[in-house]
mmCIF file of C-alpha atoms in Angstrom:
data_model
loop_
_atom_site.group_PDB
_atom_site.id
_atom_site.type_symbol
_atom_site.label_atom_id
_atom_site.label_comp_id
_atom_site.label_asym_id
_atom_site.label_seq_id
_atom_site.Cartn_x
_atom_site.Cartn_y
_atom_site.Cartn_z
ATOM 1 C CA UNK A 1 -48.932 35.885 -33.102
ATOM 2 C CA UNK A 2 -46.059 37.242 -35.221
ATOM 3 C CA UNK A 3 -44.056 37.891 -32.066
ATOM 4 C CA UNK A 4 -44.277 34.205 -31.203
ATOM 5 C CA UNK A 5 -43.128 33.125 -34.665
ATOM 6 C CA UNK A 6 -40.317 35.658 -34.765
ATOM 7 C CA UNK A 7 -39.149 34.631 -31.303
ATOM 8 C CA UNK A 8 -39.189 30.988 -32.338
ATOM 9 C CA UNK A 9 -37.161 31.835 -35.436
ATOM 10 C CA UNK A 10 -34.547 33.709 -33.429
ATOM 11 C CA UNK A 11 -34.278 30.914 -30.871
ATOM 12 C CA UNK A 12 -34.005 28.310 -33.647
ATOM 13 C CA UNK A 13 -31.343 30.303 -35.502
ATOM 14 C CA UNK A 14 -29.278 30.680 -32.330
ATOM 15 C CA UNK A 15 -29.724 26.962 -31.623
ATOM 16 C CA UNK A 16 -28.492 25.984 -35.092
ATOM 17 C CA UNK A 17 -25.512 28.320 -34.747
ATOM 18 C CA UNK A 18 -24.647 26.829 -31.350
ATOM 19 C CA UNK A 19 -25.078 23.289 -32.684
ATOM 20 C CA UNK A 20 -22.812 23.880 -35.688
ATOM 21 C CA UNK A 21 -20.120 25.649 -33.648
ATOM 22 C CA UNK A 22 -20.139 22.970 -30.951
ATOM 23 C CA UNK A 23 -19.961 20.138 -33.485
ATOM 24 C CA UNK A 24 -17.065 21.789 -35.311
ATOM 25 C CA UNK A 25 -15.225 22.544 -32.045
ATOM 26 C CA UNK A 26 -16.245 19.954 -29.415
ATOM 27 C CA UNK A 27 -13.318 20.949 -27.176
ATOM 28 C CA UNK A 28 -14.688 24.500 -26.869
ATOM 29 C CA UNK A 29 -17.479 25.401 -24.486
ATOM 30 C CA UNK A 30 -19.925 28.080 -25.559
ATOM 31 C CA UNK A 31 -21.063 29.223 -22.125
ATOM 32 C CA UNK A 32 -23.441 31.952 -23.284
ATOM 33 C CA UNK A 33 -25.127 29.975 -26.082
ATOM 34 C CA UNK A 34 -27.657 28.085 -23.904
ATOM 35 C CA UNK A 35 -28.643 31.311 -22.164
ATOM 36 C CA UNK A 36 -29.222 33.056 -25.499
ATOM 37 C CA UNK A 37 -31.184 30.154 -26.977
ATOM 38 C CA UNK A 38 -33.410 29.811 -23.900
ATOM 39 C CA UNK A 39 -34.025 33.552 -23.512
ATOM 40 C CA UNK A 40 -34.130 34.414 -27.222
ATOM 41 C CA UNK A 41 -37.714 33.377 -27.875
ATOM 42 C CA UNK A 42 -39.347 35.182 -24.906
ATOM 43 C CA UNK A 43 -37.213 38.315 -25.239
ATOM 44 C CA UNK A 44 -37.990 38.710 -28.945
ATOM 45 C CA UNK A 45 -41.644 37.925 -28.256
ATOM 46 C CA UNK A 46 -41.741 40.736 -25.707
ATOM 47 C CA UNK A 47 -40.048 43.162 -28.092
ATOM 48 C CA UNK A 48 -42.365 42.300 -30.995
ATOM 49 C CA UNK A 49 -45.654 41.857 -29.152
ATOM 50 C CA UNK A 50 -45.258 44.726 -26.700
ATOM 51 C CA UNK A 51 -47.737 45.507 -23.951
ATOM 52 C CA UNK A 52 -49.680 42.906 -22.019
ATOM 53 C CA UNK A 53 -50.342 39.657 -23.851
ATOM 54 C CA UNK A 54 -52.160 36.516 -22.719
ATOM 55 C CA UNK A 55 -50.205 34.651 -20.078
ATOM 56 C CA UNK A 56 -50.531 31.460 -22.134
ATOM 57 C CA UNK A 57 -48.578 32.969 -25.044
ATOM 58 C CA UNK A 58 -45.960 34.395 -22.702
ATOM 59 C CA UNK A 59 -45.561 31.009 -21.035
ATOM 60 C CA UNK A 60 -45.378 29.340 -24.444
ATOM 61 C CA UNK A 61 -42.498 31.624 -25.403
ATOM 62 C CA UNK A 62 -40.569 30.755 -22.232
ATOM 63 C CA UNK A 63 -41.247 27.018 -22.585
ATOM 64 C CA UNK A 64 -40.349 27.104 -26.277
ATOM 65 C CA UNK A 65 -36.994 28.723 -25.616
ATOM 66 C CA UNK A 66 -36.229 26.271 -22.819
ATOM 67 C CA UNK A 67 -37.298 23.301 -24.927
ATOM 68 C CA UNK A 68 -35.149 24.415 -27.843
ATOM 69 C CA UNK A 69 -32.100 24.814 -25.610
ATOM 70 C CA UNK A 70 -32.701 21.439 -23.938
ATOM 71 C CA UNK A 71 -33.090 19.745 -27.323
ATOM 72 C CA UNK A 72 -29.762 21.098 -28.563
ATOM 73 C CA UNK A 73 -28.119 20.146 -25.266
ATOM 74 C CA UNK A 74 -29.410 16.594 -25.633
ATOM 75 C CA UNK A 75 -28.108 16.327 -29.193
ATOM 76 C CA UNK A 76 -24.712 17.739 -28.244
ATOM 77 C CA UNK A 77 -24.488 15.443 -25.228
ATOM 78 C CA UNK A 78 -25.388 12.388 -27.310
ATOM 79 C CA UNK A 79 -22.781 13.286 -29.933
ATOM 80 C CA UNK A 80 -20.089 13.941 -27.324
ATOM 81 C CA UNK A 81 -19.737 17.592 -28.273
ATOM 82 C CA UNK A 82 -19.826 18.901 -24.686
ATOM 83 C CA UNK A 83 -16.210 18.094 -23.884
ATOM 84 C CA UNK A 84 -14.941 21.627 -23.381
ATOM 85 C CA UNK A 85 -13.804 23.232 -20.131
ATOM 86 C CA UNK A 86 -16.250 24.470 -17.524
ATOM 87 C CA UNK A 87 -16.383 27.751 -15.652
ATOM 88 C CA UNK A 88 -16.505 25.987 -12.300
ATOM 89 C CA UNK A 89 -13.714 23.534 -13.055
ATOM 90 C CA UNK A 90 -15.885 20.534 -12.178
ATOM 91 C CA UNK A 91 -15.449 18.996 -15.604
ATOM 92 C CA UNK A 92 -19.174 18.441 -16.138
ATOM 93 C CA UNK A 93 -20.160 20.645 -19.072
ATOM 94 C CA UNK A 94 -23.619 19.068 -19.280
ATOM 95 C CA UNK A 95 -24.533 20.176 -15.756
ATOM 96 C CA UNK A 96 -23.159 23.636 -16.429
ATOM 97 C CA UNK A 97 -25.212 23.861 -19.622
ATOM 98 C CA UNK A 98 -28.394 22.942 -17.728
ATOM 99 C CA UNK A 99 -27.638 25.685 -15.194
ATOM 100 C CA UNK A 100 -27.103 28.164 -18.041
ATOM 101 C CA UNK A 101 -30.446 27.152 -19.562
ATOM 102 C CA UNK A 102 -32.114 27.761 -16.195
ATOM 103 C CA UNK A 103 -30.578 31.247 -16.136
ATOM 104 C CA UNK A 104 -31.931 31.859 -19.637
ATOM 105 C CA UNK A 105 -35.379 30.693 -18.569
ATOM 106 C CA UNK A 106 -35.361 33.088 -15.621
ATOM 107 C CA UNK A 107 -34.259 35.930 -17.910
ATOM 108 C CA UNK A 108 -37.026 35.032 -20.348
ATOM 109 C CA UNK A 109 -39.618 34.898 -17.576
ATOM 110 C CA UNK A 110 -38.590 38.330 -16.398
ATOM 111 C CA UNK A 111 -38.641 39.688 -19.967
ATOM 112 C CA UNK A 112 -42.217 38.600 -20.656
ATOM 113 C CA UNK A 113 -43.476 39.170 -17.126
ATOM 114 C CA UNK A 114 -44.363 35.588 -16.234
ATOM 115 C CA UNK A 115 -42.613 35.916 -12.878
ATOM 116 C CA UNK A 116 -45.271 36.237 -10.193
ATOM 117 C CA UNK A 117 -45.153 39.575 -8.484
ATOM 118 C CA UNK A 118 -45.724 40.009 -4.790
ATOM 119 C CA UNK A 119 -48.548 42.284 -3.907
ATOM 120 C CA UNK A 120 -48.440 44.540 -0.929
ATOM 121 C CA UNK A 121 -50.505 43.258 1.956
ATOM 122 C CA UNK A 122 -53.477 45.321 2.822
ATOM 123 C CA UNK A 123 -54.023 45.561 6.515
ATOM 124 C CA UNK A 124 -57.440 46.423 7.931
ATOM 125 C CA UNK A 125 -57.784 49.955 9.165
#
């Protein structure tokens, strides 16, 4: 279980760092922060736990990272701290942040092996 706690700590530390930076500089967009917060927990869990672990704990790590990133996004959105420029030029930093969180979730799923793998079809002989 220490991998889960360590992953949560890393994700929380990254979230606090992102929150503080964004509140101090609301005109700046930290494009990589939501990806790191969302993927931090599952990646660290994988590194600490190693090997195959119960799918429930792996899913918990992915959901925890996503939830942490979404919580910070909600706080920043409510405080008006997502006013910086976007990569796409659309002017909607909130939407871009949600997309970045989704990318972090996918990275986390790949890291812990939650992504379903296709099995080769076996044809009758």
